[in-house]
Amino acid sequence: MIDIALKLQVPITALCASQQLDISMRDIALTVRDWATLHDLLKLFYIFVRPTEKLQGSSYPTLNYTVPQYMRMIKKLKDMRSELLERSPIATATSIALKKLNDYYTLVTNQYQSHSTIATICDPRYNFNVFNIIWKDSIYLTRKNRAKAQWQDCFYRYSGRESDIQAANVMDSIEAEDLAIEQAINIDIDSEDELYVSQSRHNIEPEWKQWMKEPTVGRDIDILKYWQSKQYQYPLIASIAKDYLAIPATSADSERVFSVGGDIITKKRNRLSPSTLRYLLCLRNWGVLSQGDDEDSGDDADNES
């Protein structure tokens, strides 16, 4: 309704101005400040519209979309809060929304195993690059290191080695490794032994590190076909991708499927076996059967019985 009102701002303002003698119109007439507040409010609402439509769409959105959408909303809210007056009502609402989103993001990603983070890194369109693009500031370094630690731990769990690694210890090892790399830069290049050691370490770089350096692909790429072609180059990560990229982002799509069950089970067809009902639900959801097709087949079965 707000967007419609803003589109009609000029005629609404003209109508209220032409009815100045009407006391009731004076009470409901919007001031310039009111219109500015509505513009800011609409801008705030639109931050949540696209992620909601994307994650609850009927095209089966999976878990790999969740973290990037969270990150974009948090960044947009921070940018918007910096543009608003500190004591304005919209600034207060923006701060509350930002705090709530940060709480939810921490709840989702601050665990020992963050399925959302792993699914995001498994997506060749995002990989770890999405964290570097959206979170460029150094204040996000802890979150980025946590995501890297969770990814490394997931890899070793799948490889069957070091399954008891704790995320906190992994983060410490990552920071220590970064420090070692900086110190290695200052090594005397005249020492051939050190050069050979460095080359040897580079050649045995773990698969999870190699994947993080893999260039990202376009948004229209078919990630299933992508992983089919990469399964021999990254065998362990391909196994991780098969598991994590199949997780739905929300339960909205499942709820839509279950709501159709009331249309399938009718007064004439109320004795369908659970397996038959599952088949009909899946076939209709996949577009194999239209609503009329499964109803006709059910009526024929009733007539035959």
Short mmCIF file of C-alpha atoms in Angstrom, two decimals, residues 54-180:
data_model
loop_
_atom_site.label_atom_id
_atom_site.label_comp_id
_atom_site.label_asym_id
_atom_site.label_seq_id
_atom_site.Cartn_x
_atom_site.Cartn_y
_atom_site.Cartn_z
CA LYS A 54 13.91 -15.79 -3.37
CA LEU A 55 14.07 -18.09 -0.35
CA GLN A 56 10.35 -18.91 -0.33
CA GLY A 57 9.92 -19.19 -4.10
CA SER A 58 8.38 -22.17 -5.81
CA SER A 59 11.57 -22.95 -7.77
CA TYR A 60 12.98 -25.02 -4.88
CA PRO A 61 15.60 -22.63 -3.46
CA THR A 62 18.30 -24.50 -1.55
CA LEU A 63 20.35 -23.71 1.53
CA ASN A 64 23.28 -22.22 -0.40
CA TYR A 65 21.26 -19.03 -0.97
CA THR A 66 20.64 -18.35 2.73
CA VAL A 67 23.96 -16.92 3.95
CA PRO A 68 24.47 -14.53 0.97
CA GLN A 69 20.94 -13.17 1.46
CA TYR A 70 21.58 -12.65 5.18
CA MET A 71 24.85 -10.89 4.43
CA ARG A 72 23.30 -8.59 1.84
CA MET A 73 20.43 -7.62 4.14
CA ILE A 74 22.83 -6.84 6.99
CA LYS A 75 25.02 -4.73 4.72
CA LYS A 76 22.04 -2.82 3.27
CA LEU A 77 20.64 -2.13 6.74
CA LYS A 78 24.00 -0.78 7.90
CA ASP A 79 24.27 1.46 4.85
CA MET A 80 20.72 2.73 5.34
CA ARG A 81 21.24 3.43 9.04
CA SER A 82 24.29 5.55 8.25
CA GLU A 83 22.20 7.66 5.85
CA LEU A 84 19.33 8.36 8.28
CA LEU A 85 19.10 10.87 11.09
CA GLU A 86 20.08 9.25 14.38
CA ARG A 87 16.79 9.96 16.20
CA SER A 88 14.36 9.39 13.35
CA PRO A 89 11.75 6.62 13.75
CA ILE A 90 13.03 4.78 10.68
CA ALA A 91 16.59 4.85 12.05
CA THR A 92 15.33 3.23 15.25
CA ALA A 93 13.44 0.58 13.28
CA THR A 94 16.53 -0.04 11.14
CA SER A 95 18.71 -0.53 14.21
CA ILE A 96 16.22 -3.00 15.70
CA ALA A 97 16.01 -4.93 12.43
CA LEU A 98 19.80 -4.99 12.13
CA LYS A 99 20.19 -6.35 15.66
CA LYS A 100 17.61 -9.06 15.01
CA LEU A 101 19.28 -10.10 11.74
CA ASN A 102 22.69 -10.23 13.41
CA ASP A 103 21.24 -12.41 16.17
CA TYR A 104 19.75 -14.81 13.62
CA TYR A 105 22.92 -14.86 11.54
CA THR A 106 25.01 -15.63 14.61
CA LEU A 107 22.58 -18.39 15.57
CA VAL A 108 22.85 -19.95 12.11
CA THR A 109 26.60 -19.62 11.54
CA ASN A 110 28.17 -19.58 15.01
CA GLN A 111 27.67 -23.29 15.55
CA TYR A 112 30.32 -26.00 15.41
CA GLN A 113 28.84 -27.15 12.10
CA SER A 114 27.12 -24.49 10.00
CA HIS A 115 25.21 -26.20 7.20
CA SER A 116 24.35 -22.84 5.62
CA THR A 117 28.00 -21.79 5.40
CA ILE A 118 29.10 -25.13 3.94
CA ALA A 119 26.31 -25.07 1.34
CA THR A 120 27.30 -21.54 0.30
CA ILE A 121 30.97 -22.44 -0.20
CA CYS A 122 29.96 -25.56 -2.17
CA ASP A 123 28.10 -23.36 -4.65
CA PRO A 124 30.57 -22.59 -7.48
CA ARG A 125 28.77 -19.29 -8.09
CA TYR A 126 29.60 -18.14 -4.55
CA ASN A 127 32.46 -20.22 -3.09
CA PHE A 128 34.34 -18.28 -0.39
CA ASN A 129 34.53 -15.29 -2.71
CA VAL A 130 31.09 -14.12 -1.61
CA PHE A 131 32.44 -13.40 1.88
CA ASN A 132 35.28 -11.31 0.46
CA ILE A 133 32.94 -9.35 -1.82
CA ILE A 134 30.25 -8.44 0.70
CA TRP A 135 32.43 -8.31 3.81
CA LYS A 136 35.41 -6.27 2.70
CA ASP A 137 35.93 -4.47 6.03
CA SER A 138 38.33 -5.86 8.62
CA ILE A 139 35.56 -5.90 11.25
CA TYR A 140 34.19 -9.03 9.58
CA LEU A 141 37.50 -10.92 9.76
CA THR A 142 36.32 -13.08 12.68
CA ARG A 143 33.21 -14.19 10.81
CA LYS A 144 35.23 -14.95 7.68
CA ASN A 145 37.76 -16.99 9.66
CA ARG A 146 34.92 -18.87 11.34
CA ALA A 147 33.42 -19.75 7.96
CA LYS A 148 36.81 -20.92 6.71
CA ALA A 149 37.28 -23.03 9.85
CA GLN A 150 33.87 -24.65 9.47
CA TRP A 151 34.63 -25.45 5.84
CA GLN A 152 37.98 -27.02 6.72
CA ASP A 153 36.45 -29.05 9.53
CA CYS A 154 33.66 -30.31 7.26
CA PHE A 155 36.24 -31.42 4.70
CA TYR A 156 38.20 -33.43 7.27
CA ARG A 157 35.03 -34.99 8.63
CA TYR A 158 34.19 -36.22 5.16
CA SER A 159 37.71 -37.43 4.54
CA GLY A 160 37.53 -39.53 7.70
CA ARG A 161 40.57 -37.84 9.24
CA GLU A 162 40.78 -35.58 12.26
CA SER A 163 37.06 -35.92 12.86
CA ASP A 164 37.37 -34.48 16.36
CA ILE A 165 38.70 -31.10 15.23
CA GLN A 166 37.01 -28.26 17.07
CA ALA A 167 36.10 -25.13 15.13
CA ALA A 168 37.90 -22.90 17.64
CA ASN A 169 41.16 -24.83 17.26
CA VAL A 170 40.86 -24.70 13.49
CA MET A 171 40.47 -20.91 13.60
CA ASP A 172 43.66 -20.69 15.69
CA SER A 173 45.51 -22.86 13.18
CA ILE A 174 44.33 -20.66 10.30
CA GLU A 175 45.60 -17.52 12.01
CA ALA A 176 48.90 -19.24 12.87
CA GLU A 177 49.27 -20.38 9.27
CA ASP A 178 48.69 -16.85 7.98
CA LEU A 179 51.42 -15.63 10.34
CA ALA A 180 53.78 -18.35 9.12
#
